[in-house]
Coordinates of C-alpha atoms and ligand atoms in Angstrom, one line a residue:
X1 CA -1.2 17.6 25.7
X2 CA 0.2 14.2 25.4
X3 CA -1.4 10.9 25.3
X4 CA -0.2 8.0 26.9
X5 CA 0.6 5.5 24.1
X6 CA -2.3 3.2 23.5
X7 CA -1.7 -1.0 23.4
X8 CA -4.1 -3.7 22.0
X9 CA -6.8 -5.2 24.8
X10 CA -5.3 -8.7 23.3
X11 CA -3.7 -10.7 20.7
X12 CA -7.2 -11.9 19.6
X13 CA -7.9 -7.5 18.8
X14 CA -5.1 -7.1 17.2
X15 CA -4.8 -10.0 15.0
X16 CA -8.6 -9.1 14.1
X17 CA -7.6 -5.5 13.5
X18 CA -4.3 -6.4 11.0
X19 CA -6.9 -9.1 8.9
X20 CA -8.8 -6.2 8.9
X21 CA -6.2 -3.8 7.5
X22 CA -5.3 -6.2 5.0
X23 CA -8.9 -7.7 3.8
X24 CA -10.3 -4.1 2.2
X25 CA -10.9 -3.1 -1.5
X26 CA -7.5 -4.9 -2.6
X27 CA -9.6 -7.9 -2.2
X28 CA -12.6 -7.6 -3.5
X29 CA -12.5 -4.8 -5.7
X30 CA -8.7 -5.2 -7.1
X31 CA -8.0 -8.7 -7.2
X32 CA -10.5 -9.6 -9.0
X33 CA -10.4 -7.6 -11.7
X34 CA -5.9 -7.5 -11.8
X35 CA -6.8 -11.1 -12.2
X36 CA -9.3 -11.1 -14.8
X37 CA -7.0 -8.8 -16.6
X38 CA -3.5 -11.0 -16.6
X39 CA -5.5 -14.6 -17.2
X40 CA -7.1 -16.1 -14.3
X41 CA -5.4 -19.0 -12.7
X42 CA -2.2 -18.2 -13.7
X43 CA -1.9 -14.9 -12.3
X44 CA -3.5 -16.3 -8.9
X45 CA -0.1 -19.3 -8.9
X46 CA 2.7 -16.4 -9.4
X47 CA 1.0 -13.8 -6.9
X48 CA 0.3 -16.7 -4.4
X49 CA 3.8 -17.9 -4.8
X50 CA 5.4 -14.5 -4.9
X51 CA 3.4 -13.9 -1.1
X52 CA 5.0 -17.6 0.6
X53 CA 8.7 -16.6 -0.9
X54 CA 8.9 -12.9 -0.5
X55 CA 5.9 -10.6 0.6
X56 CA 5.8 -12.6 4.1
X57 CA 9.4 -10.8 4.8
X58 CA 8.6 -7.0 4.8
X59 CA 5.5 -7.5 6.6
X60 CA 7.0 -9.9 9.4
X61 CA 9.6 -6.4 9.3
X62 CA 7.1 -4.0 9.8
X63 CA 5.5 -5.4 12.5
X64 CA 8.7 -6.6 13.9
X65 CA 10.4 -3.1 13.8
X66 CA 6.9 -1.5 15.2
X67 CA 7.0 -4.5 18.3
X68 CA 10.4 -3.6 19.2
X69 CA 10.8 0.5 18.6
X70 CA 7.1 1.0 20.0
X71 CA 7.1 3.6 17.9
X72 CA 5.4 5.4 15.2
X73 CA 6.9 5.3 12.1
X74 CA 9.1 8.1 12.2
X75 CA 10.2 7.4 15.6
X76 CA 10.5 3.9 14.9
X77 CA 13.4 4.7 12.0
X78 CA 14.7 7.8 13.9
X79 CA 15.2 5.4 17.1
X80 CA 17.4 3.2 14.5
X81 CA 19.3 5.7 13.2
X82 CA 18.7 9.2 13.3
X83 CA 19.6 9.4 10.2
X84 CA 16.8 7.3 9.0
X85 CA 14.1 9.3 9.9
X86 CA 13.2 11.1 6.3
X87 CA 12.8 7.0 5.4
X88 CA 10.3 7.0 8.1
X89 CA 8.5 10.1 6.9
X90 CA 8.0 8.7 4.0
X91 CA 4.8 6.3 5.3
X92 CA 3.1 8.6 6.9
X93 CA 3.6 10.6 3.2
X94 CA 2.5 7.3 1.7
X95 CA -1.0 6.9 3.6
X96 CA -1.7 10.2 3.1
X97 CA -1.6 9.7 -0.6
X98 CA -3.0 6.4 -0.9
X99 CA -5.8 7.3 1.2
X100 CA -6.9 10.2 -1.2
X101 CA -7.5 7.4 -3.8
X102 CA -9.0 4.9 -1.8
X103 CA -11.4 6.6 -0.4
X104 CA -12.4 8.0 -3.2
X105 CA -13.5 4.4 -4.3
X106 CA -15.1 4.0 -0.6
X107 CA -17.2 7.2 -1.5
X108 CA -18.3 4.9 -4.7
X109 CA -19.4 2.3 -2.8
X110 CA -21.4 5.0 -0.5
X111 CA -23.3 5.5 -3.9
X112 CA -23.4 2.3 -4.9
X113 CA -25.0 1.3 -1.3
X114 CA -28.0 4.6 -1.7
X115 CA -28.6 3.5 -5.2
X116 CA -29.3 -0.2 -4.1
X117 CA -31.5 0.5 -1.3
X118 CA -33.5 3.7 -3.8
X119 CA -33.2 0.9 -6.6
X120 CA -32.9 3.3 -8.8
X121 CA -33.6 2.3 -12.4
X122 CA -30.6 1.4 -14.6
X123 CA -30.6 1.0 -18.4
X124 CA -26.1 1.1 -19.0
X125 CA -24.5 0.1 -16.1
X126 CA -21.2 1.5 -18.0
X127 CA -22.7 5.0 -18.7
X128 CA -24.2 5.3 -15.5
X129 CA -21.1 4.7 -13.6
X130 CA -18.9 7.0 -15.6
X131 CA -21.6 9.8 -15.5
X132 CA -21.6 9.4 -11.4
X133 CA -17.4 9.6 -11.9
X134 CA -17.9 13.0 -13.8
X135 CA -20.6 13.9 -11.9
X136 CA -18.2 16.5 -9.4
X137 CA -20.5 17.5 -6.5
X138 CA -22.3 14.0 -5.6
X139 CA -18.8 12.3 -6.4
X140 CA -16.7 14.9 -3.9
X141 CA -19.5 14.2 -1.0
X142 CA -19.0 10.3 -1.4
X143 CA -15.6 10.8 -1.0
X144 CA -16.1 13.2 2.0
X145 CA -18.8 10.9 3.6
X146 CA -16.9 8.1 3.6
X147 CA -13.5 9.9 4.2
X148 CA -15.6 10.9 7.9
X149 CA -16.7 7.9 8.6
X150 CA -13.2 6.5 8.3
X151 CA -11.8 9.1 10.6
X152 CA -14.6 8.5 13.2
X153 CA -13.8 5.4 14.4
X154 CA -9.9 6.5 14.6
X155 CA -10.5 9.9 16.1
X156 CA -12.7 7.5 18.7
X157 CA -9.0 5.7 19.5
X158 CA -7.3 2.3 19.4
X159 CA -10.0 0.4 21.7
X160 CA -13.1 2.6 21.5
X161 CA -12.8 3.4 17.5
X162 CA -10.4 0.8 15.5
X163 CA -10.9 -2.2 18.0
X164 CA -15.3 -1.5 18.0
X165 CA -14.7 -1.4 14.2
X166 CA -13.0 -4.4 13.2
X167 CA -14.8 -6.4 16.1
X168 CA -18.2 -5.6 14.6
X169 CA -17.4 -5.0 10.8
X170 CA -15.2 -8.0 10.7
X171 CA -17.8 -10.8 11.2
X172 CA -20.5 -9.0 9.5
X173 CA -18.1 -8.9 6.2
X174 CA -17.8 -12.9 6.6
X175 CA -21.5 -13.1 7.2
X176 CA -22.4 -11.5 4.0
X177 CA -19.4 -13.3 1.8
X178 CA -20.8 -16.7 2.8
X179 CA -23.9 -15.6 1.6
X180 CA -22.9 -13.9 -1.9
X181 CA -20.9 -17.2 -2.3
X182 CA -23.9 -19.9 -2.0
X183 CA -25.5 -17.8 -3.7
X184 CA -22.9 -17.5 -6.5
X185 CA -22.5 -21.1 -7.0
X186 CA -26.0 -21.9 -7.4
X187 CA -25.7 -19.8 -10.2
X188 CA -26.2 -21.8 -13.5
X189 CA -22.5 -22.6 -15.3
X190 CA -21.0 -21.3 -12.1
X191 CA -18.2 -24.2 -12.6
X192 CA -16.7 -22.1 -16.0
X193 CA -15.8 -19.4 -13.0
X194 CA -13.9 -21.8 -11.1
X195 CA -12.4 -23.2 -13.6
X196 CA -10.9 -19.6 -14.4
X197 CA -9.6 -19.4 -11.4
X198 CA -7.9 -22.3 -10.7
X199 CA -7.6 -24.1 -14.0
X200 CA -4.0 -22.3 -15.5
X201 CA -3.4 -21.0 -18.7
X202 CA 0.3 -20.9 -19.2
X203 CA 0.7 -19.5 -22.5
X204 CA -0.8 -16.1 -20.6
X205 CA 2.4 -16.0 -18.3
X206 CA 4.4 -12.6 -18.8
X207 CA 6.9 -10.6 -16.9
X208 CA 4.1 -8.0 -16.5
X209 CA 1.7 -10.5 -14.7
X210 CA 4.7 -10.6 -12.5
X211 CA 4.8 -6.7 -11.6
X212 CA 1.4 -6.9 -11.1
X213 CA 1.6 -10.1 -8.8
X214 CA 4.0 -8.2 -6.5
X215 CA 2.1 -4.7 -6.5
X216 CA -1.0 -6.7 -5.7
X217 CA 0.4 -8.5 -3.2
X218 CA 1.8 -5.6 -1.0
X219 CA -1.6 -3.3 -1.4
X220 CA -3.5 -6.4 -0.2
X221 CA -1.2 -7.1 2.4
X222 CA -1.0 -3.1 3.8
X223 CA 2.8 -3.5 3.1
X224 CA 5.1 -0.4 2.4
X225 CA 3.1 2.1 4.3
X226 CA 3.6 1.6 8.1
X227 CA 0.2 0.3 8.9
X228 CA 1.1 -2.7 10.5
X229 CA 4.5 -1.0 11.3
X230 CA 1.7 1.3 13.4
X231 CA -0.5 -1.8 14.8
X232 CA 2.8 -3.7 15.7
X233 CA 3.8 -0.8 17.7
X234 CA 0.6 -1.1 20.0
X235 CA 1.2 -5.1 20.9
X236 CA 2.3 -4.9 24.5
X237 CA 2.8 -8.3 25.3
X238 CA 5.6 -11.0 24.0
X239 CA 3.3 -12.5 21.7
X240 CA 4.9 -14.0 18.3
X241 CA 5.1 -12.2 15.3
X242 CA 6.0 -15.1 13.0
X243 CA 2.4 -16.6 14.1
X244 CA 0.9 -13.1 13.6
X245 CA 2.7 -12.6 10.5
X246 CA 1.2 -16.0 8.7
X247 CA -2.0 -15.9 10.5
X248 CA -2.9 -12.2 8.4
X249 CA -0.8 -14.0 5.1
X250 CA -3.6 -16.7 5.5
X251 CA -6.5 -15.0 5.8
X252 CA -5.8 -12.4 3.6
X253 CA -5.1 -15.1 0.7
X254 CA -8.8 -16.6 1.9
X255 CA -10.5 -13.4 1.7
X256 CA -9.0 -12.8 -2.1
X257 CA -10.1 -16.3 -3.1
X258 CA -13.2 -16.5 -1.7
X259 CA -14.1 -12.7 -3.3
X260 CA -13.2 -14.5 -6.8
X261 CA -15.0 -17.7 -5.7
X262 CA -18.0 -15.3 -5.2
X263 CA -17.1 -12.8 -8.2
X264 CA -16.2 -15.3 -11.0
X265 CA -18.9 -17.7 -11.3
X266 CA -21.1 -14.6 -11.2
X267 CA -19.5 -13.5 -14.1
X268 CA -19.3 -16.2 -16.2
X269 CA -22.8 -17.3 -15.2
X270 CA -23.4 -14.3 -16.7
X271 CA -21.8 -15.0 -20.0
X272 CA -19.7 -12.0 -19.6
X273 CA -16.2 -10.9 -19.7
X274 CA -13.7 -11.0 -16.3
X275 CA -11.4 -8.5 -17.6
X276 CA -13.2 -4.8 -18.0
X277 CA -11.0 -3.6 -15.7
X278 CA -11.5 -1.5 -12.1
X279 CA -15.1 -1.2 -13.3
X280 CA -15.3 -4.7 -12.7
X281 CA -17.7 -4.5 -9.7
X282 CA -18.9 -1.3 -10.5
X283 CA -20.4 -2.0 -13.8
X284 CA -20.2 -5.9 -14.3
X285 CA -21.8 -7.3 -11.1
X286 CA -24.2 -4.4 -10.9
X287 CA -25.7 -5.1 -13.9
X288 CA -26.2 -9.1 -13.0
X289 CA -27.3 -7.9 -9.8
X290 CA -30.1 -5.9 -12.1
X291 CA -30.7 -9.3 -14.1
X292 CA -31.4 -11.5 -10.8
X293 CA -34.8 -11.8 -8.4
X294 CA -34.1 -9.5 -5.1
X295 CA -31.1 -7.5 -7.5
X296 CA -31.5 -5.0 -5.4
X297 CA -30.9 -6.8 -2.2
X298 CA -28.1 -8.8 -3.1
X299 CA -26.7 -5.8 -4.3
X300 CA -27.0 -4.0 -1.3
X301 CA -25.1 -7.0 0.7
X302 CA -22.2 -7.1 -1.6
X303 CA -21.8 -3.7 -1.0
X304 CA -22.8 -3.7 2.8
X305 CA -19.8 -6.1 2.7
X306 CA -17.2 -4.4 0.4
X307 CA -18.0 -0.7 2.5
X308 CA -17.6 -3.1 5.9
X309 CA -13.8 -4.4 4.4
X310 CA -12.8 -0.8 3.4
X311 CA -13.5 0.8 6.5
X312 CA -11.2 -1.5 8.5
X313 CA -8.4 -0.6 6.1
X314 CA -9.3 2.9 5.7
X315 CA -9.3 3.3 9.5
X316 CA -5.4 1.5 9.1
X317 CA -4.6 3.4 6.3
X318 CA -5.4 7.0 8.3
X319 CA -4.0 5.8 11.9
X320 CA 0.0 6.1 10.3
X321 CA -0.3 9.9 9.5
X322 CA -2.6 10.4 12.8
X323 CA -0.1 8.5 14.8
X324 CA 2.9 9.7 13.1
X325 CA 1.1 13.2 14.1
X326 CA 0.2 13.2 17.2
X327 CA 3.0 11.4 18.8
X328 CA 5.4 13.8 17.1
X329 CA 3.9 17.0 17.8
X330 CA 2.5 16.1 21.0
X331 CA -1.2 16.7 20.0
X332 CA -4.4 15.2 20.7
X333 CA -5.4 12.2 18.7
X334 CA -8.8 13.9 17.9
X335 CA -7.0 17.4 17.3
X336 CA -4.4 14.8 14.6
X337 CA -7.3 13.5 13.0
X338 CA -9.1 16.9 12.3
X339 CA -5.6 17.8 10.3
X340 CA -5.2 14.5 8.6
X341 CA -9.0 15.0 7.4
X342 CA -8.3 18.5 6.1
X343 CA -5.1 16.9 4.5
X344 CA -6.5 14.5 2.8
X345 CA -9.6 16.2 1.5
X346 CA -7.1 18.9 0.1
X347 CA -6.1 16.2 -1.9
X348 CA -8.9 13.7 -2.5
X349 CA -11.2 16.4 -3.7
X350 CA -8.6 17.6 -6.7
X351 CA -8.4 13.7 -7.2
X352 CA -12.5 12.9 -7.9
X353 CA -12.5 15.4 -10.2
X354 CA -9.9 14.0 -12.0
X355 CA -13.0 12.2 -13.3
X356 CA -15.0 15.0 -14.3
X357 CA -13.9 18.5 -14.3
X358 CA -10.1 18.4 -13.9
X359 CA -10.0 15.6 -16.6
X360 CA -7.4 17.6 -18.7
X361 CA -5.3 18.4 -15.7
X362 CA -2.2 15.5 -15.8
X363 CA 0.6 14.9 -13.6
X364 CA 3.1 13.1 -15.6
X365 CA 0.4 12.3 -18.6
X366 CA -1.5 10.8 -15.9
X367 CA -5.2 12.3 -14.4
X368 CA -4.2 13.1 -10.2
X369 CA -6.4 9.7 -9.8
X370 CA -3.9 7.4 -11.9
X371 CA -0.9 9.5 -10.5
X372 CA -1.9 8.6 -7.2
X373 CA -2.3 5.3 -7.9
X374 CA 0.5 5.0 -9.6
X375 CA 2.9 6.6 -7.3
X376 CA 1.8 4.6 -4.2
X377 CA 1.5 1.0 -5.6
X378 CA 4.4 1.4 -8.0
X379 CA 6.9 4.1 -6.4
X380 CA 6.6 4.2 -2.4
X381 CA 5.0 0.9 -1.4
X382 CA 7.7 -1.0 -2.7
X383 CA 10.6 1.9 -1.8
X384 CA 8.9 1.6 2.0
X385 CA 8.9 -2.2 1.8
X386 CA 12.9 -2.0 0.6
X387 CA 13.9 0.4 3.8
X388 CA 12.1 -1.8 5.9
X389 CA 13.7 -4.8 5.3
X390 CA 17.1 -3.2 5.2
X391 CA 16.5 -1.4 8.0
X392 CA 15.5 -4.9 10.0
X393 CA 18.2 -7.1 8.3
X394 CA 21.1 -5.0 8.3
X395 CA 20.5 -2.7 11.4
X396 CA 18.3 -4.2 14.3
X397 CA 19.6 -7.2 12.7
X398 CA 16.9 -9.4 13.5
X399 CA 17.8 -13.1 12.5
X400 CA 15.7 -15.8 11.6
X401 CA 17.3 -18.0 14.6
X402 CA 15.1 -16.0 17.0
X403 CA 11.9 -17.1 15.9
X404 CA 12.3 -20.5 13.7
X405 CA 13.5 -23.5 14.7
X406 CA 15.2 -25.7 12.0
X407 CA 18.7 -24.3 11.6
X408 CA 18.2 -24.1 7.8
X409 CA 14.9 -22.5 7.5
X410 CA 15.9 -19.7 9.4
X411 CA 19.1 -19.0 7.7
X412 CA 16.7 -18.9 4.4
X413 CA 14.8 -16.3 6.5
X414 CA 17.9 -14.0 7.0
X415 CA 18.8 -14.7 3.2
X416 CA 15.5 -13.6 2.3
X417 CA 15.2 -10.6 4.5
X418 CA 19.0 -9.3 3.9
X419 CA 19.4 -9.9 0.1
X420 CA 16.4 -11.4 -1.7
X421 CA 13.6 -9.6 -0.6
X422 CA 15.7 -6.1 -1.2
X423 CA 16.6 -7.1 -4.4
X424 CA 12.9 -8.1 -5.9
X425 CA 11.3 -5.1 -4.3
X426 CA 13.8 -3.1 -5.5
X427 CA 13.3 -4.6 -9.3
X428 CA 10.1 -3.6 -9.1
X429 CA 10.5 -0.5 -8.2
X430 CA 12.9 -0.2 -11.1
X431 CA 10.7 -1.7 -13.9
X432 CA 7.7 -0.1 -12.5
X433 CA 9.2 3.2 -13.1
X434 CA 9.7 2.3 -16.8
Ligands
LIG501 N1 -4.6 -3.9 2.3 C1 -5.7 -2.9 2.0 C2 -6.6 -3.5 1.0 O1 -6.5 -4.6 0.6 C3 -5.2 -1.6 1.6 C4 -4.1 -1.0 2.4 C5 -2.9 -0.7 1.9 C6 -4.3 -0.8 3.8 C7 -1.8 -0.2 2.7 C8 -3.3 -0.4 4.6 C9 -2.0 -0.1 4.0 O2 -7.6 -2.9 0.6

């Protein structure tokens, strides 16, 4: 049976619903920790100058190409060019795989929220998390349990499921970050955290920080995947997509900041070190948290907030394959999601026990977790963010003209979306292959 084609209640939805595909773990949980690991302030000046001259063009692309094709992705590259449809495959490909590794970091949060509220007693906070990572059974159940949660609200629909989701997870996530913050600050020496992060180091620039700038910048963004491709194609009135485009650019670049503003000070508070790597709020801040007066509880919020932040992108992050599905093969969105949930748990449960009992198995001398990683952030994000500037520069040959108003400025637009974008994204892709 077909469904007719859902569309946003309003602007107001769907800009809440695109800050909420873009504020998730890349946020709080990646940026963080990409920037502890490349130096602090300087990483923060390249990535926040490689988002205001190129990331803004493929995501003012995808959600310009999903506006006009009101399509899914596939359809919205087949309706192109036929010929362009394997390029659309390839994001509904892309979610499928990023999701196995993200939620698999949601389902660590799940834990992470049970052993807060049980406050459970904690001697190494390093030990403990790798020996939950290795642990198979409880580890694969996280995943699942959060992996279902996710799928809930988008089996439940664009208004009932994703709109409810956003509208109530959203303010609740800036609630508790306002909190952690004040709380952070008051924090004795909190000023040698803000100094980290906006205090540059020069001598630490590299062209890797640069690599790592760009990836970071498209995962936080949801670019290269279709999910805003997806949202874009379910605005139904001629709302502007420039606005939209800086409005998510914005608060995304808040979100990040204020997660280090909350993170940082913590840490150095703390006397320890910002650059352990993804364990960085699994193992660092959980054992401040265990060194504070109500540990337990402010533990709890931060990851309250961090589960409310990956929901709404997991929820984005599942509707490309589900709507990529449904549409295409004429099935029920509910019917859609029950497939993508089997999909992905095919694959997500290989991945957590990449941890623990298929350690040894590699896929190109990587464990199916780093693969997955790998292959998304490095390999198809940037591919998908290539295609989709091409195919909206040279094919539906949107022009800056439409949208900006100074003659100049928008001729740097279609410079940027023709030639300069391509070309970075596509050196990426290139080195990160290396
Ligand atoms: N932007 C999300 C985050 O920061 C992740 C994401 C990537 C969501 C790609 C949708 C598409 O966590």
């Amino acid at each position: 049976m077909e469904e007719k084609r859902p569309v946003w209640t309003s602007r107001y939805t769907f800009i809440l619903a695109a800050i909420g595909s873009a504020v998730g773990l890349g946020n709080i949980w990646r940026f963080p920790y990409i920037m502890g690991q490349y130096g602090g302030a300087v990483f923060l000046l390249v990535y926040l100058l490689l988002i205001v001259t190129i990331c803004f063009i493929p995501l003012f692309a995808e959600l310009t190409v999903g506006k006009i094709t009101k399509k899914e992705c596939i359809g919205a590259f087949e309706s192109v060019n036929p010929k362009f449809k394997i390029l659309g495959f390839l994001n509904p490909l892309t979610g499928i795989l990023i999701s196995s590794f993200y939620f698999i970091v949601g389902g660590w949060i799940v834990y992470y929220i049970y052993i807060s509220l049980t406050n459970v007693h904690i001697v190494n906070y390093s030990e403990y998390f790798s020996d939950f990572t290795q642990n198979s059974i409880p580890a694969c159940i996280c995943t699942l349990t959060f992996l279902f949660s996710c799928i809930y609200f988008t089996a439940r629909g664009v208004k009932k499921g994703i709109e409810f989701a956003n509208n109530v997870l959203m303010p609740l996530f800036a609630v508790i970050m306002i909190g952690l913050i004040i709380f952070s600050l008051q924090l004795p020496n909190a000023h040698l955290g803000l100094e980290y992060m906006f205090k540059p180091d020069f001598s630490k620039l590299d062209s890797q920080m640069f690599l790592a700038a760009l990836g970071q910048a498209l995962f936080t963004l949801s670019i290269g995947m279709g999910a805003l491709l997806t949202y874009g194609s379910y605005i139904s009135e001629d709302k502007s997509i420039a606005k939209t485009t800086y409005t998510i650019i914005f608060s995304d670049t808040i979100f990040a900041l204020l997660s280090g503003i909350m993170i940082f000070p913590a840490i150095f508070s703390f006397g320890l070190e910002p650059n352990s790597g993804a364990g960085l709020v699994f193992v660092t801040l959980p054992h401040i948290f265990s060194q504070i007066p109500y540990g337990n509880v402010v533990s709890c919020a931060f990851f309250i907030l961090l589960l409310a932040a990956a929901v709404t992108s997991g929820i984005s992050i599942l509707e490309v394959p589900v709507a990529s599905i449904s549409e295409r093969l004429k099935m029920t969105r509910a019917k859609a999601c029950y497939w993508v949930f089997l999909v992905i748990a095919a694959i997500a449960i290989p991945a957590t026990l990449s941890f623990g009992a298929l350690s040894e198995f590699k896929i190109l001398n990587k464990s199916i977790f780093d693969f997955l990683d790998f292959s998304t952030s490095n390999v198809l994000m940037p591919l998908n963010a290539f295609f989709i500037c091409i195919v909206a520069g040279w094919f539906l040959k949107i022009k800056g003209e439409m949208f900006i108003k100074n003659k100049y400025i928008a001729k740097l637009f279609d410079f940027g979306l023709k030639f300069a974008a391509p070309f970075v994204l596509l050196f990426l892709l290139i080195i990160g292959l290396n």
